Coordinates of C-alpha atoms and ligand atoms in Angstrom, one line a residue:
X68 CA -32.3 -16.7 0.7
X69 CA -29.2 -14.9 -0.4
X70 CA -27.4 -13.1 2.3
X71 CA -26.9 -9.6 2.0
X72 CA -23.7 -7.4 3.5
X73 CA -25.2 -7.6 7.6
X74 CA -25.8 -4.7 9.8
X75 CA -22.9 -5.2 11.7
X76 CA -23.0 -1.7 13.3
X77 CA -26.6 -3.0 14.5
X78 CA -25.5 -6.2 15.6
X79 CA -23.3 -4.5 17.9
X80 CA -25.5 -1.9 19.4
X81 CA -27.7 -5.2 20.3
X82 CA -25.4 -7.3 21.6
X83 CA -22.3 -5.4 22.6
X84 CA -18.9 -5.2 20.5
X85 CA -17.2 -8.0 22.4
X86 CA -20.1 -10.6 21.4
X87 CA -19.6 -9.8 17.5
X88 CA -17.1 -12.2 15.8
X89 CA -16.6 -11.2 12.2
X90 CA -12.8 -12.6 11.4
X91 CA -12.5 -15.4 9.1
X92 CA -10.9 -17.5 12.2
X93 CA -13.3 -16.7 14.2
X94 CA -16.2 -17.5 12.0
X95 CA -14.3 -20.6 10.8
X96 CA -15.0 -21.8 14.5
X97 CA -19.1 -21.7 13.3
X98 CA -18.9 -23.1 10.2
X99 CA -19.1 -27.3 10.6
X100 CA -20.9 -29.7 12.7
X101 CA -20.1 -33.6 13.3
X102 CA -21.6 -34.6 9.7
X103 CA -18.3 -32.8 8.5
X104 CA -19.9 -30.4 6.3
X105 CA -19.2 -26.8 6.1
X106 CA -20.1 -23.3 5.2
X107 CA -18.8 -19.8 6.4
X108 CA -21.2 -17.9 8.1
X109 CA -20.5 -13.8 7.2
X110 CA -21.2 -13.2 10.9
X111 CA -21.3 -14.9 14.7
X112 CA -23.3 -13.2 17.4
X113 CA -23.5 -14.5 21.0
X114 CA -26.6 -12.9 22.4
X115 CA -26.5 -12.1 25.9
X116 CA -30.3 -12.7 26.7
X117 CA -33.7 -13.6 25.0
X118 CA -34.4 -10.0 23.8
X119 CA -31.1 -10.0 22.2
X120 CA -32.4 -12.7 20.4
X121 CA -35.6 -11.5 19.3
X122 CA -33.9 -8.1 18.1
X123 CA -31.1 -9.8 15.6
X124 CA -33.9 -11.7 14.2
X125 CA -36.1 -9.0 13.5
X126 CA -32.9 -6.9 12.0
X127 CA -32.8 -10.3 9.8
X128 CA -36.6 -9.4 8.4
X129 CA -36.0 -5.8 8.3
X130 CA -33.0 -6.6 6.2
X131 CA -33.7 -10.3 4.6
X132 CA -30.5 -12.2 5.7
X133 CA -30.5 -15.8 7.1
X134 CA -30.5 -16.5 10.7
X135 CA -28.7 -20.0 12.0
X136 CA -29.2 -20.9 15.4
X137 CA -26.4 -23.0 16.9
X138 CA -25.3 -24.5 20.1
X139 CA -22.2 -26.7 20.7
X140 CA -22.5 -27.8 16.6
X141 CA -22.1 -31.3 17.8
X142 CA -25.0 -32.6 15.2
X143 CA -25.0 -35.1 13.1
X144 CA -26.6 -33.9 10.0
X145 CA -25.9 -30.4 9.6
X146 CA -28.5 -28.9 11.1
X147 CA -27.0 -25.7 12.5
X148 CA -24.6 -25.4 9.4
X149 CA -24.8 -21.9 7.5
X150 CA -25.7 -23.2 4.1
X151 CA -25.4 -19.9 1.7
X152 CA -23.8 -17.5 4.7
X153 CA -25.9 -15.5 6.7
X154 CA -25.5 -14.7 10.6
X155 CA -25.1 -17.7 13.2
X156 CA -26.4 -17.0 16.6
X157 CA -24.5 -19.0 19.0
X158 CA -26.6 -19.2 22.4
X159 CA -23.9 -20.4 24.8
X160 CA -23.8 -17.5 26.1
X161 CA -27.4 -18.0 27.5
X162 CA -26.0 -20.8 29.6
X163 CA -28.4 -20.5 33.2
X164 CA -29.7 -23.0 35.2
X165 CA -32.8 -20.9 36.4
X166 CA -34.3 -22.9 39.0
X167 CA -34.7 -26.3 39.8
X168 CA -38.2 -27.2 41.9
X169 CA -37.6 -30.0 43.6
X170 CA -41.3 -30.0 45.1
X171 CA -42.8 -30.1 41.5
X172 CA -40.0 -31.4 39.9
X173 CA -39.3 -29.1 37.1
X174 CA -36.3 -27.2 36.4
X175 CA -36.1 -23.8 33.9
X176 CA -32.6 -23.4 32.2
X177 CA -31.6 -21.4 29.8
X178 CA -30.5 -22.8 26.2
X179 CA -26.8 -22.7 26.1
X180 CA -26.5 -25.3 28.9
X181 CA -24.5 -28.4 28.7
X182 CA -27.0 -31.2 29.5
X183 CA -24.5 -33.4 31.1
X184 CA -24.0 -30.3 33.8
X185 CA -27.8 -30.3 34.0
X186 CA -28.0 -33.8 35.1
X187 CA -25.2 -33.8 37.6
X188 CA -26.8 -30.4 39.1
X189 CA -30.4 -32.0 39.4
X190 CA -28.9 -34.9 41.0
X191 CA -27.9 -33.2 43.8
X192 CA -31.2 -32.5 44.1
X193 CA -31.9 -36.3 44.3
X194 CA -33.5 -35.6 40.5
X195 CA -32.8 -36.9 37.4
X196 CA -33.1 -35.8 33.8
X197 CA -32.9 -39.5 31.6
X198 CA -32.0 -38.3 28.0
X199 CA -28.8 -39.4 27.6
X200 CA -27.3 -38.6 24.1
X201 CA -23.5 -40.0 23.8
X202 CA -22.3 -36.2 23.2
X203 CA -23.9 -35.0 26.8
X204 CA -20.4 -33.7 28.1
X205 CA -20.4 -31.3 25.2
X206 CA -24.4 -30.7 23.8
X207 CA -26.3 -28.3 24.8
X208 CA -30.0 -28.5 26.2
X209 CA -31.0 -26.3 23.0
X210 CA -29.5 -28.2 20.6
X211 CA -30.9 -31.8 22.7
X212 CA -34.7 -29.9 22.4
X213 CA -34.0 -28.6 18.6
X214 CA -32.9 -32.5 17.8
X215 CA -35.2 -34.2 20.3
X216 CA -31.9 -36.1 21.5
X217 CA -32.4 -39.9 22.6
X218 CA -29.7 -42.2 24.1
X219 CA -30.0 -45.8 25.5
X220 CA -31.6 -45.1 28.7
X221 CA -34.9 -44.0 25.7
X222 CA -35.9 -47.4 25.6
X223 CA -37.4 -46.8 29.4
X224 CA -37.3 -43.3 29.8
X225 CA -37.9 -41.7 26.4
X226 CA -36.2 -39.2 24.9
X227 CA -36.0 -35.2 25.2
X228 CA -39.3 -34.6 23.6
X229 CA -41.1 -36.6 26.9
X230 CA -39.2 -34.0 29.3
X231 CA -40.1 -30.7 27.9
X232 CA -42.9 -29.3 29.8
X233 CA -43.0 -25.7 27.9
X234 CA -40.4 -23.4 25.7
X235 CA -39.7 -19.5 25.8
X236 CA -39.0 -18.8 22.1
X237 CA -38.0 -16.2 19.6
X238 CA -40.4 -16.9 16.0
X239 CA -38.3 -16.1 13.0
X240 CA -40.4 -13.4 12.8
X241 CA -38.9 -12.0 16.1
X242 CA -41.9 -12.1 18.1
X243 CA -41.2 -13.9 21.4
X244 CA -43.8 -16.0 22.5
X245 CA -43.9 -18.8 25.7
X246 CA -45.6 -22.5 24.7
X247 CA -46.6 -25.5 27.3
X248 CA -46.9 -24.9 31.2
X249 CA -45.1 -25.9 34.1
X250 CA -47.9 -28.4 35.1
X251 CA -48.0 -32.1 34.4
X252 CA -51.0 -31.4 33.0
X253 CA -52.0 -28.8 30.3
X254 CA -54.2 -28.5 26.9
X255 CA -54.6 -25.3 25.9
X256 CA -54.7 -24.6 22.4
X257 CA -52.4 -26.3 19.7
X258 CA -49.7 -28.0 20.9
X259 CA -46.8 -25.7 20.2
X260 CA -44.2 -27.2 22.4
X261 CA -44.7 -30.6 20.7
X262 CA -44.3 -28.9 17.2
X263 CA -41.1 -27.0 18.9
X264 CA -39.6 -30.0 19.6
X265 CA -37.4 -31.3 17.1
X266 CA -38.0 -28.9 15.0
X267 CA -33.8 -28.4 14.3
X268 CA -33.8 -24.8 14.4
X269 CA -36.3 -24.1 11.3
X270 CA -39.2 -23.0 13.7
X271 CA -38.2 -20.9 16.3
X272 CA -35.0 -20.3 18.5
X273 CA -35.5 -21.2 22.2
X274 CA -34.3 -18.9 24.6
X275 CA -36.1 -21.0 27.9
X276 CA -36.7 -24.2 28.3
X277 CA -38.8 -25.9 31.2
X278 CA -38.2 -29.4 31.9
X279 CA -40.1 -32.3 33.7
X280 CA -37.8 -34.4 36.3
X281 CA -38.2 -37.9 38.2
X282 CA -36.8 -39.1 41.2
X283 CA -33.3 -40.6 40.6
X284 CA -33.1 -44.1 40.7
X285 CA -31.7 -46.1 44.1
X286 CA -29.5 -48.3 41.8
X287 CA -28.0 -49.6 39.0
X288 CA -27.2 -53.4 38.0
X289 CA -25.0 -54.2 34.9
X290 CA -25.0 -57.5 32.8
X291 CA -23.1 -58.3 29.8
X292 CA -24.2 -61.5 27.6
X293 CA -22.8 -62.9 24.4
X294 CA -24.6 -64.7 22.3
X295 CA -23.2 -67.1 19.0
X296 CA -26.0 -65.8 17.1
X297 CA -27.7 -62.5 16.6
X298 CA -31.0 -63.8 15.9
X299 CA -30.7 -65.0 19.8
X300 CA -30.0 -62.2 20.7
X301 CA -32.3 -59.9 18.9
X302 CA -34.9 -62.6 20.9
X303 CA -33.6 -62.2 23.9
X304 CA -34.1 -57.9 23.7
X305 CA -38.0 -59.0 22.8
X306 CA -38.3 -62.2 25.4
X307 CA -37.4 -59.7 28.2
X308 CA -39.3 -56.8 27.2
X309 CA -42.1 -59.8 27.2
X310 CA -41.5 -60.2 30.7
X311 CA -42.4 -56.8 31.5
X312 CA -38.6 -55.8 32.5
X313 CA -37.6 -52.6 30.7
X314 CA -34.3 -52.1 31.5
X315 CA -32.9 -48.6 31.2
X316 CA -30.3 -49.5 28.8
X317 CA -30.3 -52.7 26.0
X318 CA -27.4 -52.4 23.9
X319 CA -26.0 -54.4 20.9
X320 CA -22.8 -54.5 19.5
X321 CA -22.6 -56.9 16.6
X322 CA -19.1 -59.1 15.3
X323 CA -17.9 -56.4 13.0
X324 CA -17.7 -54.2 16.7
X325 CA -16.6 -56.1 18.6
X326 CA -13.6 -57.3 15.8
X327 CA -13.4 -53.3 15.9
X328 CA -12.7 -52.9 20.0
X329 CA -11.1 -56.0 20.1
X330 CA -8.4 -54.5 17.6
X331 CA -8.2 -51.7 19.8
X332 CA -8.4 -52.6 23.6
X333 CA -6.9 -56.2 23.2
X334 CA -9.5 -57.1 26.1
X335 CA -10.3 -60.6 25.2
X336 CA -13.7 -59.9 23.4
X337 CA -15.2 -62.6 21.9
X338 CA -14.9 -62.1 18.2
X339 CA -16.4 -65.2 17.1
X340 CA -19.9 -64.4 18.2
X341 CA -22.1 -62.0 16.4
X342 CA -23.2 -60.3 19.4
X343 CA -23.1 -59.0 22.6
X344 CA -25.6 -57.8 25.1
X345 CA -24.7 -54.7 27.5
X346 CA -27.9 -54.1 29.5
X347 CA -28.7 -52.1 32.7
X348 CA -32.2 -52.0 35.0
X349 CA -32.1 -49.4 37.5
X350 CA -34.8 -48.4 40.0
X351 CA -35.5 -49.4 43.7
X352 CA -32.7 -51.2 44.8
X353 CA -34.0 -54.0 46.7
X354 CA -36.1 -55.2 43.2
X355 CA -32.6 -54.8 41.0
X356 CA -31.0 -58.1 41.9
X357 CA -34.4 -60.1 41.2
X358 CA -34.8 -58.2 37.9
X359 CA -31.4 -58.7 36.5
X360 CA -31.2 -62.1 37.6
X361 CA -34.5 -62.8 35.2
X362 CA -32.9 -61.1 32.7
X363 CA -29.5 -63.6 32.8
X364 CA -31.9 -66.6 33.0
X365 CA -33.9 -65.1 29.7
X366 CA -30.7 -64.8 27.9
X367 CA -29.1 -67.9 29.0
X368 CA -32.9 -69.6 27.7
X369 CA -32.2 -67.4 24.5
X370 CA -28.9 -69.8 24.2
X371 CA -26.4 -66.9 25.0
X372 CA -23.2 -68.8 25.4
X373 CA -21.9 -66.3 28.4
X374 CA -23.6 -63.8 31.0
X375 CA -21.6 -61.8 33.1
X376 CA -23.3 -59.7 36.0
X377 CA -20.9 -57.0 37.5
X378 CA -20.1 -57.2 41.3
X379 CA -19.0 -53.7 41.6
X380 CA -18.9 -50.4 40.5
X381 CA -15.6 -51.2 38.9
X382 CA -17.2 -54.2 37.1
X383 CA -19.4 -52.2 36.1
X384 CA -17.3 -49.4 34.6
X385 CA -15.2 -52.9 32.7
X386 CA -18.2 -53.5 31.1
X387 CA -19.0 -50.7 30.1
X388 CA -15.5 -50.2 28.8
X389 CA -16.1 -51.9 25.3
X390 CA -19.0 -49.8 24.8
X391 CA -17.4 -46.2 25.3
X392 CA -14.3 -47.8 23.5
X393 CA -16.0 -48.0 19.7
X394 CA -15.8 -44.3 18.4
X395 CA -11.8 -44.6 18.4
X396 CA -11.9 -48.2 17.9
X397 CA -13.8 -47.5 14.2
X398 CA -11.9 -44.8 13.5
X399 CA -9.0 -47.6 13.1
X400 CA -11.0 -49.4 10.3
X401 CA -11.2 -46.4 8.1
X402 CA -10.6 -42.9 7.9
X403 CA -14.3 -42.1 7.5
X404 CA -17.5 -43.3 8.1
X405 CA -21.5 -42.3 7.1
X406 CA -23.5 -43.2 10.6
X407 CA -27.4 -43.4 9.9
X408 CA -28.9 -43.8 12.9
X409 CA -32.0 -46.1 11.4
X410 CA -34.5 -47.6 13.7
X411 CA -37.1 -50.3 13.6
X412 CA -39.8 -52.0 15.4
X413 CA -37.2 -53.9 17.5
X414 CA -39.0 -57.2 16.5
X415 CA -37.3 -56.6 13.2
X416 CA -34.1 -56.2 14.1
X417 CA -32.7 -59.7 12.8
X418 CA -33.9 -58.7 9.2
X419 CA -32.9 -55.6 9.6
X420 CA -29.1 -56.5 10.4
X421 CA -29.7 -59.6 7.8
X422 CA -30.5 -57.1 5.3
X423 CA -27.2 -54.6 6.0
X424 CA -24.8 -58.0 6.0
X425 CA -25.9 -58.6 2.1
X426 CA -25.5 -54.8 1.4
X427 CA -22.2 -54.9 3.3
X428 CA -21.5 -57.7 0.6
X429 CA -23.4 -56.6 -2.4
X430 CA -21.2 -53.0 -2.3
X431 CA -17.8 -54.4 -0.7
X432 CA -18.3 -52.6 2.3
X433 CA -17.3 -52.5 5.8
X434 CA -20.3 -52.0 7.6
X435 CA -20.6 -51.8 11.6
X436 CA -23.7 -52.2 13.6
X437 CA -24.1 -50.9 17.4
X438 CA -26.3 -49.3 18.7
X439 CA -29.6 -49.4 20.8
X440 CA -31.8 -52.9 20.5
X441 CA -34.0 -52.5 23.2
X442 CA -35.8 -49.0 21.1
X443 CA -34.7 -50.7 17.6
X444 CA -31.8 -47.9 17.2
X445 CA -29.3 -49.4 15.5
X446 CA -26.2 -46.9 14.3
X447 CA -25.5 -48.3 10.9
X448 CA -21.7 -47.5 10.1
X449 CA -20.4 -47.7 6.2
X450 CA -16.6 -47.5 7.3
X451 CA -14.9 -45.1 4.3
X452 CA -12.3 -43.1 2.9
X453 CA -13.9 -39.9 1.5
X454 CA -11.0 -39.4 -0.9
X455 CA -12.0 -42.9 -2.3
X456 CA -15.2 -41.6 -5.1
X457 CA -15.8 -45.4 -6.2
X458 CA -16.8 -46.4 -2.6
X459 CA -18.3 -43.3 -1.7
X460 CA -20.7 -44.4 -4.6
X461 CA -20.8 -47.7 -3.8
X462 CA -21.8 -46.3 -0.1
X463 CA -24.5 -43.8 -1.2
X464 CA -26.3 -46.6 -3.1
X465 CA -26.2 -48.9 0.5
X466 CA -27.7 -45.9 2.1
X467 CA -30.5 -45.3 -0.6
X468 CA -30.8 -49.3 -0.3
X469 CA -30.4 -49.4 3.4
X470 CA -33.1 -46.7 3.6
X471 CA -35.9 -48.4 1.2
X472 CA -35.4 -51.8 3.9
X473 CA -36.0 -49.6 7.0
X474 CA -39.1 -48.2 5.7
X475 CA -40.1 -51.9 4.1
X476 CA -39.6 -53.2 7.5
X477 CA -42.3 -50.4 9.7
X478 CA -39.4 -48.4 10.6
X479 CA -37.9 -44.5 10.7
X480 CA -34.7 -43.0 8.8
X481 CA -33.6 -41.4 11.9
X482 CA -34.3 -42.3 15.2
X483 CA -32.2 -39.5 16.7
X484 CA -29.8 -37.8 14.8
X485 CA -32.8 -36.1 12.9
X486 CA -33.1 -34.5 8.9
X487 CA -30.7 -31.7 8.9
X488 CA -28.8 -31.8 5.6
X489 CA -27.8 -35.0 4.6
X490 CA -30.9 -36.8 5.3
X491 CA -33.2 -33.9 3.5
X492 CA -33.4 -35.5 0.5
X493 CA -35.4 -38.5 1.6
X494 CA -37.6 -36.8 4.5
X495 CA -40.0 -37.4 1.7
X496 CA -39.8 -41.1 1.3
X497 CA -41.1 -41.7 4.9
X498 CA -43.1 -38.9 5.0
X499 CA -44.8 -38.8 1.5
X500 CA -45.8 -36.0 -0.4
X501 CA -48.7 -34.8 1.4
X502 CA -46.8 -35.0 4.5
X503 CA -44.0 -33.1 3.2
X504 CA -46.3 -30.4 1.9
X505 CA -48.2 -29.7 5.0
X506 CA -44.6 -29.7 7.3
X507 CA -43.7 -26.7 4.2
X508 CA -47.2 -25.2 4.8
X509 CA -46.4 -24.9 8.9
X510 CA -42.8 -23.5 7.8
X511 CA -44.0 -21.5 5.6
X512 CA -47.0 -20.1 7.7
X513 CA -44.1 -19.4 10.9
X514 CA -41.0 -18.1 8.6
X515 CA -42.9 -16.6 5.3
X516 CA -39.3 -15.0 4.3
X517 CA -37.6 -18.2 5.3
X518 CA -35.3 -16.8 7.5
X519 CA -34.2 -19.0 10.4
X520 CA -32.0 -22.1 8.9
X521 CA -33.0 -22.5 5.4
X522 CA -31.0 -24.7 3.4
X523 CA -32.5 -27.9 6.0
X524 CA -35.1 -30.3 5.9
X525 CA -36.9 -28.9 3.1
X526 CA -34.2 -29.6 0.2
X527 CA -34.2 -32.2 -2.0
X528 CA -32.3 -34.4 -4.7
X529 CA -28.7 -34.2 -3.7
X530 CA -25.7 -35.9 -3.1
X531 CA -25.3 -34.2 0.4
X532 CA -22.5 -37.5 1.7
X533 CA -19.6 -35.9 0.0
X534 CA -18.7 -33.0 2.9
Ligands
FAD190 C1 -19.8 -38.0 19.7 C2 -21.2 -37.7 19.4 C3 -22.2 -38.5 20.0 C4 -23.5 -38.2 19.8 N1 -24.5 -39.0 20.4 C5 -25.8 -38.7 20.2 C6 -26.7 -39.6 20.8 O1 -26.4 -40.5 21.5 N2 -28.1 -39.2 20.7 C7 -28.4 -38.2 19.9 O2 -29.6 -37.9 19.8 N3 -27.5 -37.4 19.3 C8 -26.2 -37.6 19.4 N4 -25.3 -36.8 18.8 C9 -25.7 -35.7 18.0 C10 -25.8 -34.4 18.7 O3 -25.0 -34.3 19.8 C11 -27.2 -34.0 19.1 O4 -28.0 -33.8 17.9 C12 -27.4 -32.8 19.9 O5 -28.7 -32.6 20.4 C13 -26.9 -31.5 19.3 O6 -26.8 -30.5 20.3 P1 -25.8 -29.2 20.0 O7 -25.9 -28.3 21.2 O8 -24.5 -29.6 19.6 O9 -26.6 -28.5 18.8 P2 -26.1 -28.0 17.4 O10 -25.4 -29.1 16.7 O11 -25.4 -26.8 17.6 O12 -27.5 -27.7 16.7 C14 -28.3 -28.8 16.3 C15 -29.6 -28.1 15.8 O13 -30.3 -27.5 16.9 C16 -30.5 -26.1 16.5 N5 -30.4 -25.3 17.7 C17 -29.4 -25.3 18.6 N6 -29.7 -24.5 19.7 C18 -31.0 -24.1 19.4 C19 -31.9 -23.2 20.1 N7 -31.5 -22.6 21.3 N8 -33.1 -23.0 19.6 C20 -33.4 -23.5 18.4 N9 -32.6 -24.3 17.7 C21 -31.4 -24.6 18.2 C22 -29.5 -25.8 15.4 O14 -30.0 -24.8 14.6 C23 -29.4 -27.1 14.7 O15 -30.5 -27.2 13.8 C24 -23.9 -37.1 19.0 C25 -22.9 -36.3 18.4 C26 -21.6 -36.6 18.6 C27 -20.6 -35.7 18.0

């Protein structure tokens, strides 16, 4: 949809003058997310509460502009990006922890709250909300439920979608309607709150959120192994998932990483093997040390030439070090990089990493692979400079390459990040055609003006990695 000159006068009857950003500066501020694409929105309102919400949006189908819903615009794939202008509504001003239950374990917040906040509130509580995305200090719950965040605690805990128990939320007609329950237990009609849920801000903007909690955990333990070979350690990830161990976290860094944080930290990493092991089990303490000492035998069997289990929670926070350290540490390599976040059934993880060394090779490529092994998340990085058109070629074809393998191999384009922009064009390759049309038919059904983020999932057939 083509935006129109806004009602600007309206938007500050609603939502009070001080709330209404409308210089370039400002709505500069609104106009990007982490995939580094970018688009001016013609106007920024921070709505004060859920009615607020519902009223800009039915101004938008009075007066057929587009409505973007954004939190902290820490995606990915430029999902809240205002692709052809139009009016962003920023909910961090709807930032309240409403309640957390401790009896029934549920908690109601509001949209605009940072989830890392949430979690440390609910712990004092003795609670604990798992999903861990990397970007918790900074995302918002909103965004986390819009995205259906994961993070390496997913591969025992799930990820956001498994913890929301019901939504309050604003239809892009305006209408504001409440989905789910706050009961474990619920099936009345369709479920709304499943469709909700990842739904990247096409569907509906939410405006409540009501969350399921567990009991926090007694303990952590923290063991590192490094193994010559990745195929090892790709069996290892299976052998102890065999054993009926799921640890909370199972993380891989492969050579090209550690090369990368070695470069950086100068800790001594051990660059000539092609991977490392950074995997946690928490639970009821007295089991911990039992579990994590199966786990150091199963890699040792799975000829891991090191294991390293830490002592303390300083140990801990060492080994954790190399981990946290690989953002900055690939920035080094190259100015730029295109992070899909593919994932497979984690049995194929050797063929999958097989396959991205002969792309890496086939396209003269830097690519880097992290990510999560115990779920089958593994971050694939091209390292790139933009400015450079012949790799940026040579990188799209990798992806479309890299893409076609993941599918081949039982497995999902994103296992987090989600559709957004960049990965629109081939949400039909793993969905098909049919599956494409009926996820327009819902859209179109909820949004028949196509108000509320066009420009996303639904667009097809172009170059979207050149920001
Ligand atoms: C350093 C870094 C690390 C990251 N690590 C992870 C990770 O480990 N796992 C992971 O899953 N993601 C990760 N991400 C991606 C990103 O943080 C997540 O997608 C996150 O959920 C986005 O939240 P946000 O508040 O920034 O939302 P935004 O980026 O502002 O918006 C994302 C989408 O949500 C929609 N939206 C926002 N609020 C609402 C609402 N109230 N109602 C309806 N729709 C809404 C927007 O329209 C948009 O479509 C990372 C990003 C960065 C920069």
């Amino acid at each position: 949809m083509r935006s129109r000159s806004l009602p600007i006068l309206d938007f500050v009857r609603i939502a009070g003058k001080e709330n209404v950003l409308t210089s370039p500066e400002e709505r500069c501020c609104y106009s990007y997310d982490a995939s580094k694409l970018k688009a001016l929105p013609d106007c920024v309102v921070l709505p004060g509460t859920a009615e607020e919400v519902a009223a800009l949006v039915k101004l938008a189908n009075r007066d057929h502009f587009s409505v973007f819903p954004r939190g902290a615009g820490s995606g990915m794939v430029g999902a809240s990006i205002p692709v052809g202008g139009g009016l962003v509504i920023s909910l961090n001003r709807l930032n309240r922890i409403l309640e957390v239950d401790s009896d029934n374990m549920t908690a109601v917040v509001e949209p605009g709250v940072v989830t890392g906040d949430f979690q440390k509130r609910v712990l004092q509580h003795g609670l604990f909300y798992p999903p861990d995305p990397a970007s918790l200090p900074f995302s918002t719950l909103g965004g986390n439920v819009a995205m259906c965040a994961g993070g390496p605690r997913a591969v025992k805990y799930g990820v956001t979608r498994d913890y929301v128990l019901g939504l309050e939320v604003v239809l892009p007609t305006g209408n504001l309607i409440r989905t789910g329950t706050r009961t474990m237990k619920g099936v009345v009609g369709y479920d709304l709150t499943r469709l909700l849920v990842g739904s990247e801000g096409t569907l509906g903007i939410f405006t409540k959120i009501i969350l399921r909690l567990l009991p926090a955990p007694e303990g952590v333990r923290t063991l590192v192994a490094i193994f010559p070979r990745i195929d090892d350690a790709a069996r290892a990830v299976c052998t102890i998932i065999r054993n009926r161990i799921i640890p909370s976290t199972l993380e891989l860094l492969d050579q090209a990483t550690l090369q990368a944080v070695e470069n950086y930290l100068h800790m001594g990493l051990p660059i000539k093997c092609e991977a490392l092991l950074l995997i946690e089990v928490d639970g009821r303490d007295k089991l911990l040390d039992d579990d994590v000492g199966r786990i150091e035998t199963i890699c040792r069997e799975a000829e891991a030439s090191e294991t390293e289990i830490a002592a303390t929670p300083s140990d801990r926070e060492r080994l954790w070090q190399a981990r946290r350290a690989i953002s900055p540490a690939l920035g080094q390599i190259r100015p730029g990089k295109i992070n899909e976040d593919v994932t497979v059934p984690r049995t194929q993880i050797p063929a999958l990493i097989r396959a991205i060394r002969s792309l890496a090779e086939k396209y003269r490529l830097v690519i880097v692979c992290f990510g999560h092994a115990g779920d089958g998340n593994i971050h694939t990085n091209i390292m790139l400079d933009r400015k450079d058109r012949d790799e940026l070629s040579r990188a799209e074809q990798a992806v479309h390459e890299l893409f076609r393998t993941v599918l081949d191999l039982g497995g999902t384009l994103s296992g987090e990040h989600g559709i957004g922009i960049t990965k629109s064009p081939f949400l039909q390759w793993e969905v098909g055609a049919e599956g494409f049309e009926a996820m327009w038919k819902i859209k179109h059904a909820l949004d028949p003006l196509n108000i509320l983020n066009p420009g996303k999932m639904f667009v097809s057939n172009r170059a979207f990695f050149r920001g």
